[in-house]
Amino acid sequence: MSKEVPYTDPKKLLEALRRGEERAFEQVYRSCYRQISSMARSNSGTESQAQDLFQETLLVFLGKLRDPAFELTSDVCTFLYAIAQRKWWKQLRKDSRVDLTLDEQGHPTELPDVGNLEEKKAFEEKHRLMSRVFAGISEECRRIIVEFYYQKKPLQEIAEKMGLDYQYIRVKKHRCMNDYKKRIRAHPDFKGL
Amino acid sequence: MADDYQQTERISRYLEGDMAPAERQAFEAELEQDEALQKEVGLQKEAILGVACFVEENYRHAIQAVAGRLKHEGFFLNEENIRDYLRGNLEESLRAPFEERLKNDPAFAEEVRLEKDMLEGINLYAGGEEAQKIQRVRQRLQEEGFFPGQESPPKGKVVSLSRRRLIAIVASLAILLAAGLYLFLPDSGTGTYAGLYEAYYRPETAVLPALLDQLEASGFAQDAEQSRQLADALQRYETGAYAEAASALSTYLEQYPQDREARLFLGLAGLETGQYREAIPELRAAGKAAEPQVAAAANWYLALALLQTGKAEEATALLRQLAAGDTRWSGQARELAGKLSAMD
């Protein structure tokens, strides 16, 4: 099996991860998965749970990379392992809490807060709808908005990278946001949320 | 309300902290009064959260695509799957990826071959024990006259055997005798422990590749030099230059004495070069590693080193601890502890 290591420079690997490049994800899988899988499987986990844990860990890590102030002082695998370990112990604690709160008849003594769950579901549905709408705006707009709002890059840097004038991109960002909002308002499912 | 574009621009500037204090104050006063503006600000905030959701969904899809591809090539297969495969119990959906990986990954093929040899060894040993038990029962029944029409061989009669049969029996006896002396006879002294060591010692194949992969992908800021040094020493170990690896690891450990993984491989290099007593303190230190796989590997090889140096009692205690866990060494530890107990 070929073990591709497209990014030998750690900084470039992090940049590629920020861009969501599949080959960067693959490199991280090949380098870091075994350790995390072994940790989960040695602690009551199955292979399939280990795979889910790794995916969620990677998403948490990508979330951290959004913060421009974030600096990685250890290697990626060590960092992922630490996240995975915390997540896994949290999961185990959660599972054991469910077991411990069963009454004599085996019914849970603490019922989940349905109101909160429904609120959470509605919140997620709304953002999923917005995500679908956002996918429909122009590529240029998506790039500007993602880099500005999600990756928190300064407009000047985005303008330079895209080869655009600062004033142009400043106005363009507002136009893009305006277009995005208009599309949200016009979506047939929006009012139901 | 101002036109859409201007409104969006104002809200953006407000949300991004881009307004002068007086303008901000005016905007906030307007916001308090104007319900439509409040809704608009709310929508814009939600729209920004929608962007995060969009990016995360894209990440998730990309990660799932990678995981799907890796699954197809058998990347997620583990030692349990290998055992299932060899026993013919592998889940049908895993068969194709298993065979694909077997074909394309020499290290995995080697792992499967080792596991197969080990299973056959266990079967052979168990089979030998079974055969001896059956033979004993048969002999007892024969003595009781259980078998109808049996005739005791006349005393003093020379039973003639063909030369080929004779050679086969002599060869079988020699093998049984050698195996018995070497492995199973409890009163044959330290030779027995050494025999068990030889029978159970296999080069380490689990921690090393993962560690080298990890080091390959590392080199991050503070510990780049450390990673390079360790990778260099481990690569020597990987190529079989054990004495060189031991020397490089010793130098490395002078600088990074807390590195338990380096201690593990220094201990293993000691076992490979016959420095069993020197390997023991290194493996003992590695056994305290936080990473369960490293600790388990260190304890397994520590038990073997203790056995090789005649410290069977301590080895047995350690093997029992390993057997109680759930690591790749647990099965072998259980088996070896059983054999050692039988020798007491």
Coordinates of C-alpha atoms in Angstrom, one line a residue:
Chain A
M1 CA 0.0 0.0 0.0
S2 CA 1.5 3.3 -1.0
K3 CA 1.9 5.8 1.9
E4 CA 1.7 9.2 0.4
V5 CA 3.1 12.0 2.3
P6 CA 2.4 15.0 0.1
Y7 CA 3.2 17.5 2.9
T8 CA 6.5 17.1 4.6
D9 CA 6.4 20.7 5.8
P10 CA 4.1 20.8 8.8
K11 CA 3.0 24.4 8.1
K12 CA 2.0 23.4 4.6
L13 CA 0.1 20.4 5.9
L14 CA -1.9 22.7 8.3
E15 CA -2.6 25.1 5.4
A16 CA -3.9 22.2 3.3
L17 CA -6.0 21.0 6.2
R18 CA -7.5 24.5 6.5
R19 CA -8.3 24.4 2.8
G20 CA -10.0 21.1 3.3
E21 CA -7.7 19.2 0.9
E22 CA -8.5 15.5 0.8
R23 CA -4.9 14.4 0.4
A24 CA -4.1 16.3 3.6
F25 CA -6.9 14.5 5.4
E26 CA -5.5 11.2 4.0
Q27 CA -2.0 12.0 5.3
V28 CA -3.4 12.7 8.8
Y29 CA -5.4 9.4 8.7
R30 CA -2.3 7.4 7.7
S31 CA -0.1 9.1 10.3
C32 CA -2.4 9.3 13.3
Y33 CA -5.3 6.9 13.0
R34 CA -3.6 3.8 14.4
Q35 CA -2.7 5.4 17.7
I36 CA -6.2 6.7 18.3
S37 CA -7.9 3.6 17.2
S38 CA -5.7 1.6 19.5
M39 CA -6.5 3.9 22.4
A40 CA -10.3 3.6 21.8
R41 CA -10.2 -0.2 21.2
S42 CA -8.1 -0.7 24.3
N43 CA -10.8 1.1 26.3
S44 CA -14.0 -0.7 25.4
G45 CA -14.4 0.7 21.9
T46 CA -15.0 -1.0 18.6
E47 CA -13.3 -0.4 15.3
S48 CA -16.3 1.4 14.0
Q49 CA -16.5 3.6 17.1
A50 CA -12.8 4.3 16.7
Q51 CA -13.5 5.5 13.1
D52 CA -16.3 7.8 14.2
L53 CA -14.1 9.1 17.0
F54 CA -11.3 9.9 14.6
Q55 CA -13.6 11.8 12.2
E56 CA -15.1 13.9 15.0
T57 CA -11.6 14.5 16.4
L58 CA -10.4 15.7 13.0
L59 CA -13.4 18.1 12.8
V60 CA -12.6 19.5 16.2
F61 CA -9.0 20.0 15.1
L62 CA -10.1 21.8 11.9
G63 CA -12.3 24.0 14.0
K64 CA -9.3 25.0 16.1
L65 CA -7.3 25.8 12.9
R66 CA -9.9 28.5 12.2
D67 CA -8.4 30.6 14.9
P68 CA -5.5 32.6 13.4
A69 CA -4.0 32.9 16.8
F70 CA -3.9 29.1 17.2
E71 CA -0.4 27.8 17.3
L72 CA 0.5 24.1 17.2
T73 CA 3.3 23.4 19.6
S74 CA 3.3 19.6 19.4
D75 CA 2.9 17.4 16.3
V76 CA -0.5 16.9 14.7
C77 CA -0.9 13.3 15.9
T78 CA -0.1 14.2 19.5
F79 CA -2.6 17.0 19.4
L80 CA -5.3 14.8 17.8
Y81 CA -4.6 12.0 20.3
A82 CA -5.1 14.5 23.2
I83 CA -8.5 15.6 21.7
A84 CA -9.5 12.0 21.0
Q85 CA -8.6 10.9 24.4
R86 CA -10.7 13.6 26.0
K87 CA -13.6 13.0 23.7
W88 CA -13.4 9.2 24.3
W89 CA -13.4 9.5 28.1
K90 CA -16.2 12.0 27.9
Q91 CA -18.2 9.5 25.9
L92 CA -17.4 6.6 28.3
R93 CA -18.4 8.8 31.2
K94 CA -21.6 9.7 29.4
D95 CA -22.4 6.1 28.7
S96 CA -21.8 5.0 32.2
R97 CA -23.9 7.9 33.6
V98 CA -26.8 6.6 31.5
D99 CA -26.3 3.1 33.0
L100 CA -26.1 4.6 36.6
T101 CA -29.3 6.5 36.4
L102 CA -31.6 3.6 35.6
D103 CA -34.3 2.9 38.3
E104 CA -35.2 -0.5 39.7
Q105 CA -37.4 -1.2 36.7
G106 CA -34.6 -0.3 34.4
H107 CA -36.1 3.0 33.3
P108 CA -33.9 6.1 33.1
T109 CA -34.4 8.2 36.2
E110 CA -33.2 11.4 34.4
L111 CA -35.2 11.9 31.2
P112 CA -33.5 14.1 28.6
D113 CA -34.7 17.6 28.3
V114 CA -36.9 17.3 25.2
G115 CA -37.3 21.1 24.9
N116 CA -33.6 21.6 24.6
L117 CA -33.3 18.7 22.1
E118 CA -36.0 20.2 19.9
E119 CA -34.4 23.6 20.1
K120 CA -31.1 22.1 19.2
K121 CA -32.7 20.3 16.3
A122 CA -34.4 23.4 15.0
F123 CA -31.1 25.3 15.3
E124 CA -29.2 22.7 13.4
E125 CA -31.9 22.5 10.7
K126 CA -31.8 26.3 10.2
H127 CA -28.1 26.3 9.7
R128 CA -28.2 23.3 7.4
L129 CA -30.7 25.2 5.3
M130 CA -28.4 28.3 5.3
S131 CA -25.5 26.0 4.3
R132 CA -27.5 24.8 1.3
V133 CA -28.4 28.3 0.3
F134 CA -24.8 29.4 0.7
A135 CA -23.6 26.6 -1.6
G136 CA -25.7 28.3 -4.3
I137 CA -24.0 31.7 -4.3
S138 CA -21.2 32.5 -6.7
E139 CA -17.8 30.9 -6.1
E140 CA -16.1 34.2 -5.7
C141 CA -18.6 35.3 -3.1
R142 CA -18.3 32.0 -1.2
R143 CA -14.5 32.4 -1.1
I144 CA -14.6 35.9 0.1
I145 CA -17.2 35.2 2.8
V146 CA -15.6 31.9 4.0
E147 CA -12.1 33.5 4.2
F148 CA -13.4 36.6 6.0
Y149 CA -16.0 35.2 8.4
Y150 CA -14.9 31.6 8.8
Q151 CA -11.1 31.7 8.5
K152 CA -11.0 35.2 9.9
K153 CA -8.5 36.5 7.4
P154 CA -8.1 40.2 7.0
L155 CA -9.7 41.7 3.9
Q156 CA -6.4 43.0 2.7
E157 CA -4.9 39.6 2.7
I158 CA -7.9 38.1 0.8
A159 CA -7.7 40.9 -1.8
E160 CA -4.0 40.2 -2.4
K161 CA -4.5 36.5 -2.7
M162 CA -7.3 36.9 -5.1
G163 CA -5.5 39.6 -7.1
L164 CA -8.3 42.1 -6.4
D165 CA -8.3 45.7 -5.3
Y166 CA -9.0 46.3 -1.6
Q167 CA -11.8 48.8 -2.2
Y168 CA -13.4 46.4 -4.7
I169 CA -13.3 43.4 -2.3
R170 CA -14.7 45.5 0.6
V171 CA -17.8 46.4 -1.5
K172 CA -18.0 43.0 -3.0
K173 CA -18.1 41.4 0.5
H174 CA -21.2 43.4 1.4
R175 CA -22.8 42.6 -2.0
C176 CA -22.1 38.9 -1.4
M177 CA -23.6 39.0 2.0
N178 CA -26.6 40.8 0.7
D179 CA -27.1 38.3 -2.0
Y180 CA -26.8 35.4 0.5
K181 CA -29.4 37.0 2.8
K182 CA -31.8 37.6 0.0
R183 CA -31.6 34.0 -1.0
I184 CA -32.2 32.8 2.6
R185 CA -35.3 35.0 2.8
A186 CA -36.6 33.7 -0.5
H187 CA -36.1 30.1 0.4
P188 CA -39.5 28.3 0.7
D189 CA -38.4 26.5 3.9
F190 CA -37.0 29.6 5.6
K191 CA -40.3 30.8 7.1
G192 CA -41.1 27.5 8.6
L193 CA -38.0 27.6 10.7
Chain B
M1 CA -35.5 51.0 6.0
A2 CA -32.6 51.8 3.8
D3 CA -32.1 49.7 0.7
D4 CA -30.9 46.2 1.1
Y5 CA -27.3 46.7 0.2
Q6 CA -26.8 49.7 2.5
Q7 CA -28.6 47.9 5.3
T8 CA -26.4 44.9 5.0
E9 CA -23.3 47.1 4.9
R10 CA -24.3 48.9 8.0
I11 CA -25.1 45.7 9.9
S12 CA -21.8 44.2 8.8
R13 CA -19.9 47.2 10.0
Y14 CA -21.9 47.1 13.3
L15 CA -21.3 43.3 13.8
E16 CA -17.6 43.6 12.8
G17 CA -17.0 46.5 15.2
D18 CA -16.2 48.8 12.3
M19 CA -18.4 51.8 13.3
A20 CA -17.2 55.0 14.9
P21 CA -18.6 55.4 18.5
A22 CA -21.1 58.1 17.5
E23 CA -22.4 56.0 14.6
R24 CA -22.5 52.9 16.8
Q25 CA -24.5 54.7 19.5
A26 CA -27.0 55.9 16.9
F27 CA -27.3 52.5 15.4
E28 CA -28.0 50.9 18.8
A29 CA -30.6 53.5 19.6
E30 CA -32.3 52.7 16.2
L31 CA -32.0 49.0 16.9
E32 CA -33.8 49.3 20.2
Q33 CA -36.8 50.9 18.4
D34 CA -36.9 49.1 15.1
E35 CA -38.2 45.5 15.2
A36 CA -37.4 45.0 11.5
L37 CA -33.8 46.1 12.1
Q38 CA -33.6 43.7 15.0
K39 CA -34.8 40.8 12.8
E40 CA -32.3 41.9 10.1
V41 CA -29.4 41.9 12.5
G42 CA -30.5 38.4 13.8
L43 CA -30.7 37.1 10.2
Q44 CA -27.2 38.3 9.4
K45 CA -25.8 36.7 12.5
E46 CA -27.5 33.4 11.6
A47 CA -26.3 33.7 8.0
I48 CA -22.7 33.9 9.3
L49 CA -23.3 30.8 11.4
G50 CA -24.6 29.1 8.3
V51 CA -21.2 29.8 6.6
A52 CA -19.5 27.8 9.4
C53 CA -22.0 25.0 8.9
F54 CA -21.3 25.1 5.1
V55 CA -17.5 24.8 5.7
E56 CA -17.9 22.1 8.3
E57 CA -20.2 20.0 6.1
N58 CA -17.6 20.3 3.3
Y59 CA -14.9 19.1 5.7
R60 CA -17.1 16.3 6.8
H61 CA -17.8 15.2 3.2
A62 CA -14.1 15.3 2.4
I63 CA -13.2 13.3 5.5
Q64 CA -15.9 10.8 4.7
A65 CA -14.6 10.4 1.1
V66 CA -11.1 9.8 2.4
A67 CA -12.4 7.3 5.0
G68 CA -14.4 5.5 2.4
R69 CA -11.4 5.2 0.1
L70 CA -9.2 4.0 2.9
K71 CA -11.8 1.5 4.0
H72 CA -11.9 0.1 0.4
E73 CA -8.2 -0.5 0.5
G74 CA -8.4 -2.2 3.9
F75 CA -6.7 0.5 5.9
F76 CA -8.9 0.0 9.0
L77 CA -8.3 -3.7 9.3
N78 CA -6.8 -4.7 12.6
E79 CA -5.3 -7.8 14.2
E80 CA -8.7 -9.1 15.2
N81 CA -9.7 -9.0 11.5
I82 CA -6.6 -11.0 10.6
R83 CA -7.4 -13.7 13.1
D84 CA -11.0 -13.8 11.8
Y85 CA -9.7 -14.1 8.3
L86 CA -7.4 -17.0 9.2
R87 CA -10.2 -18.8 11.0
G88 CA -12.6 -18.2 8.1
N89 CA -14.8 -15.9 10.2
L90 CA -14.1 -12.6 8.5
E91 CA -17.2 -10.5 7.8
E92 CA -18.2 -10.7 4.2
S93 CA -18.0 -7.0 3.6
L94 CA -14.3 -6.9 4.8
R95 CA -13.2 -9.8 2.6
A96 CA -12.5 -7.8 -0.6
P97 CA -10.6 -5.0 1.2
F98 CA -8.7 -7.6 3.2
E99 CA -7.5 -9.4 0.0
E100 CA -6.8 -6.1 -1.7
R101 CA -4.5 -5.0 1.2
L102 CA -2.9 -8.4 1.4
K103 CA -2.0 -8.0 -2.3
N104 CA -0.7 -4.5 -2.0
D105 CA 0.8 -4.1 1.4
P106 CA 3.9 -6.3 2.1
A107 CA 4.0 -5.3 5.8
F108 CA 0.4 -6.3 6.2
A109 CA 1.0 -9.6 4.3
E110 CA 3.9 -10.2 6.7
E111 CA 1.7 -9.5 9.7
V112 CA -0.9 -12.0 8.4
R113 CA 1.8 -14.6 7.8
L114 CA 3.2 -14.2 11.3
E115 CA -0.3 -14.5 12.8
K116 CA -0.9 -17.6 10.7
D117 CA 2.4 -19.2 11.9
M118 CA 1.4 -18.4 15.4
L119 CA -2.0 -20.0 15.1
E120 CA -0.5 -23.1 13.5
G121 CA 2.0 -23.3 16.3
I122 CA -0.8 -23.1 18.8
N123 CA -2.8 -25.7 16.9
L124 CA 0.2 -28.0 16.7
Y125 CA 0.9 -27.7 20.4
A126 CA -2.7 -28.2 21.3
G127 CA -2.9 -31.1 18.7
G128 CA 0.1 -32.7 20.3
E129 CA -1.4 -32.5 23.7
E130 CA -4.7 -33.9 22.4
A131 CA -2.9 -36.8 20.7
Q132 CA -1.0 -37.6 23.9
K133 CA -4.3 -37.6 25.9
I134 CA -6.0 -39.9 23.3
Q135 CA -3.0 -42.2 23.4
R136 CA -3.1 -42.4 27.2
V137 CA -6.9 -43.2 27.1
R138 CA -6.4 -45.8 24.4
Q139 CA -3.6 -47.4 26.3
R140 CA -5.7 -47.6 29.5
L141 CA -8.6 -49.1 27.6
Q142 CA -6.4 -51.6 26.0
E143 CA -5.0 -52.6 29.4
E144 CA -8.6 -53.1 30.5
G145 CA -9.3 -55.3 27.5
F146 CA -11.8 -52.8 26.2
F147 CA -11.2 -53.5 22.5
P148 CA -12.9 -56.7 21.3
G149 CA -10.6 -59.4 19.8
Q150 CA -7.4 -57.6 20.9
E151 CA -4.3 -59.6 21.3
S152 CA -1.5 -58.7 23.6
P153 CA 1.7 -58.8 21.7
P154 CA 3.6 -61.9 22.8
K155 CA 6.4 -61.0 25.2
G156 CA 9.8 -61.0 23.6
K157 CA 8.5 -61.1 20.1
V158 CA 10.4 -58.9 17.7
V159 CA 8.0 -56.7 15.7
S160 CA 9.4 -56.2 12.3
L161 CA 9.1 -52.7 10.8
S162 CA 9.9 -51.4 7.4
R163 CA 12.9 -49.2 7.2
R164 CA 10.8 -46.2 6.1
R165 CA 8.4 -46.7 9.1
L166 CA 11.3 -47.0 11.4
I167 CA 12.9 -43.8 10.2
A168 CA 9.5 -42.1 10.5
I169 CA 9.1 -43.2 14.1
V170 CA 12.7 -42.3 15.1
A171 CA 12.3 -38.9 13.5
S172 CA 8.9 -38.3 15.3
L173 CA 10.4 -39.4 18.6
A174 CA 13.4 -37.2 18.1
I175 CA 11.1 -34.2 17.3
L176 CA 8.8 -34.9 20.3
L177 CA 11.8 -35.4 22.6
A178 CA 13.5 -32.2 21.4
A179 CA 10.3 -30.3 21.7
G180 CA 9.6 -31.7 25.1
L181 CA 13.0 -31.0 26.4
Y182 CA 13.1 -27.6 24.9
L183 CA 9.6 -26.4 25.6
F184 CA 7.5 -28.5 27.9
L185 CA 9.5 -30.4 30.4
P186 CA 9.2 -28.6 33.8
D187 CA 12.4 -29.8 35.3
S188 CA 14.9 -29.0 32.6
G189 CA 16.2 -25.8 34.2
T190 CA 16.9 -22.5 32.6
G191 CA 17.1 -24.1 29.1
T192 CA 13.3 -24.4 29.3
Y193 CA 12.9 -20.7 29.9
A194 CA 15.3 -19.9 27.1
G195 CA 13.3 -22.3 24.9
L196 CA 10.1 -20.5 25.8
Y197 CA 11.8 -17.2 25.0
E198 CA 12.8 -18.4 21.6
A199 CA 9.4 -19.8 20.9
Y200 CA 7.6 -16.6 21.8
Y201 CA 10.0 -13.9 20.8
R202 CA 9.0 -12.2 17.6
P203 CA 10.4 -8.8 16.4
E204 CA 8.1 -5.9 17.3
T205 CA 5.9 -4.9 14.4
A206 CA 3.1 -2.8 15.9
V207 CA 4.6 0.2 17.6
L208 CA 7.5 0.8 15.3
P209 CA 5.6 1.5 12.0
A210 CA 3.1 3.7 13.7
L211 CA 5.9 5.6 15.5
L212 CA 7.9 6.1 12.3
D213 CA 4.8 7.3 10.5
Q214 CA 4.2 9.7 13.2
L215 CA 7.7 11.0 13.2
E216 CA 7.6 11.3 9.4
A217 CA 4.6 13.6 9.7
S218 CA 6.0 15.6 12.5
G219 CA 8.9 18.0 12.7
F220 CA 6.7 20.6 14.3
A221 CA 8.2 23.8 15.7
Q222 CA 9.6 22.9 19.1
D223 CA 10.4 19.3 18.7
A224 CA 11.6 19.0 15.1
E225 CA 15.2 18.2 16.0
Q226 CA 14.1 15.7 18.6
S227 CA 11.8 13.9 16.1
R228 CA 14.6 13.8 13.5
Q229 CA 17.0 12.2 16.0
L230 CA 14.6 9.6 17.2
A231 CA 13.5 8.8 13.6
D232 CA 17.1 8.3 12.6
A233 CA 17.7 5.9 15.5
L234 CA 14.5 4.0 14.8
Q235 CA 15.3 3.7 11.1
R236 CA 18.6 1.9 12.1
Y237 CA 16.6 -0.4 14.3
E238 CA 14.1 -1.0 11.4
T239 CA 16.9 -2.0 9.0
G240 CA 18.3 -4.5 11.6
A241 CA 21.4 -2.4 12.6
Y242 CA 20.6 -3.0 16.2
A243 CA 24.0 -2.1 17.7
E244 CA 24.0 1.2 15.8
A245 CA 20.3 1.8 16.8
A246 CA 21.2 1.1 20.5
S247 CA 24.1 3.6 20.4
A248 CA 21.9 6.3 18.7
L249 CA 19.1 5.7 21.1
S250 CA 21.5 5.9 24.1
T251 CA 22.8 9.3 22.8
Y252 CA 19.2 10.5 22.2
L253 CA 18.1 9.4 25.7
E254 CA 20.9 11.4 27.3
Q255 CA 19.1 14.5 25.9
Y256 CA 15.5 13.2 26.3
P257 CA 15.5 10.8 29.2
Q258 CA 11.7 10.8 29.5
D259 CA 11.0 9.4 26.1
R260 CA 9.5 6.0 26.9
E261 CA 9.2 5.0 23.3
A262 CA 13.0 5.4 22.8
R263 CA 13.5 3.3 26.0
L264 CA 11.3 0.6 24.5
F265 CA 13.4 0.4 21.3
L266 CA 16.7 0.6 23.3
G267 CA 15.4 -2.4 25.3
L268 CA 14.4 -4.2 22.1
A269 CA 17.8 -3.5 20.5
G270 CA 19.3 -5.1 23.6
L271 CA 17.2 -8.2 23.1
E272 CA 18.2 -8.4 19.5
T273 CA 21.9 -8.3 20.4
G274 CA 21.6 -10.7 23.3
Q275 CA 22.0 -8.0 26.0
Y276 CA 19.1 -9.3 28.0
R277 CA 20.1 -8.0 31.4
E278 CA 20.8 -4.5 30.1
A279 CA 17.5 -4.5 28.2
I280 CA 15.5 -5.1 31.4
P281 CA 15.7 -1.6 33.0
E282 CA 14.9 0.0 29.7
L283 CA 11.9 -2.1 29.1
R284 CA 10.8 -1.6 32.7
A285 CA 10.9 2.2 32.2
A286 CA 9.1 1.9 28.9
G287 CA 6.4 -0.1 30.6
K288 CA 5.3 3.1 32.4
A289 CA 4.5 4.8 29.1
A290 CA 1.1 6.7 28.9
E291 CA 0.4 5.2 25.5
P292 CA -1.2 1.8 26.2
Q293 CA 0.2 0.1 23.1
V294 CA 3.8 1.2 24.0
A295 CA 3.3 0.1 27.7
A296 CA 1.9 -3.2 26.7
A297 CA 4.7 -3.9 24.2
A298 CA 7.3 -3.0 26.7
N299 CA 5.7 -5.3 29.4
W300 CA 5.5 -8.2 27.0
Y301 CA 9.2 -7.9 26.0
L302 CA 10.1 -7.3 29.6
A303 CA 8.4 -10.6 30.6
L304 CA 10.4 -12.4 27.9
A305 CA 13.7 -10.8 29.0
L306 CA 12.9 -11.8 32.6
L307 CA 12.2 -15.3 31.4
Q308 CA 15.4 -15.5 29.4
T309 CA 17.4 -14.4 32.5
G310 CA 15.7 -17.0 34.8
K311 CA 13.3 -14.6 36.6
A312 CA 10.3 -16.7 35.9
E313 CA 8.3 -15.6 38.9
E314 CA 8.4 -12.0 38.0
A315 CA 7.8 -12.8 34.4
T316 CA 4.7 -14.9 35.3
A317 CA 3.2 -12.0 37.4
L318 CA 3.8 -9.6 34.5
L319 CA 2.3 -12.0 32.0
R320 CA -0.8 -12.4 34.1
Q321 CA -1.2 -8.6 34.2
L322 CA -0.9 -8.5 30.4
A323 CA -3.3 -11.4 30.0
A324 CA -6.0 -9.6 32.1
G325 CA -5.9 -6.6 29.7
D326 CA -7.1 -6.3 26.1
T327 CA -4.0 -5.7 24.0
R328 CA -2.4 -7.4 21.1
W329 CA -0.2 -9.3 23.6
S330 CA -2.9 -10.5 25.9
G331 CA -3.6 -13.8 24.1
Q332 CA 0.1 -14.8 24.0
A333 CA 0.6 -13.6 27.5
R334 CA -2.2 -15.8 28.8
E335 CA -0.8 -18.8 26.9
L336 CA 2.7 -18.3 28.1
A337 CA 1.6 -17.7 31.7
G338 CA -0.3 -20.9 31.5
K339 CA 2.8 -22.8 30.4
L340 CA 4.9 -21.3 33.1
S341 CA 2.3 -22.2 35.7
A342 CA 2.2 -25.7 34.5
M343 CA 6.0 -25.9 35.0
D344 CA 5.8 -25.0 38.7

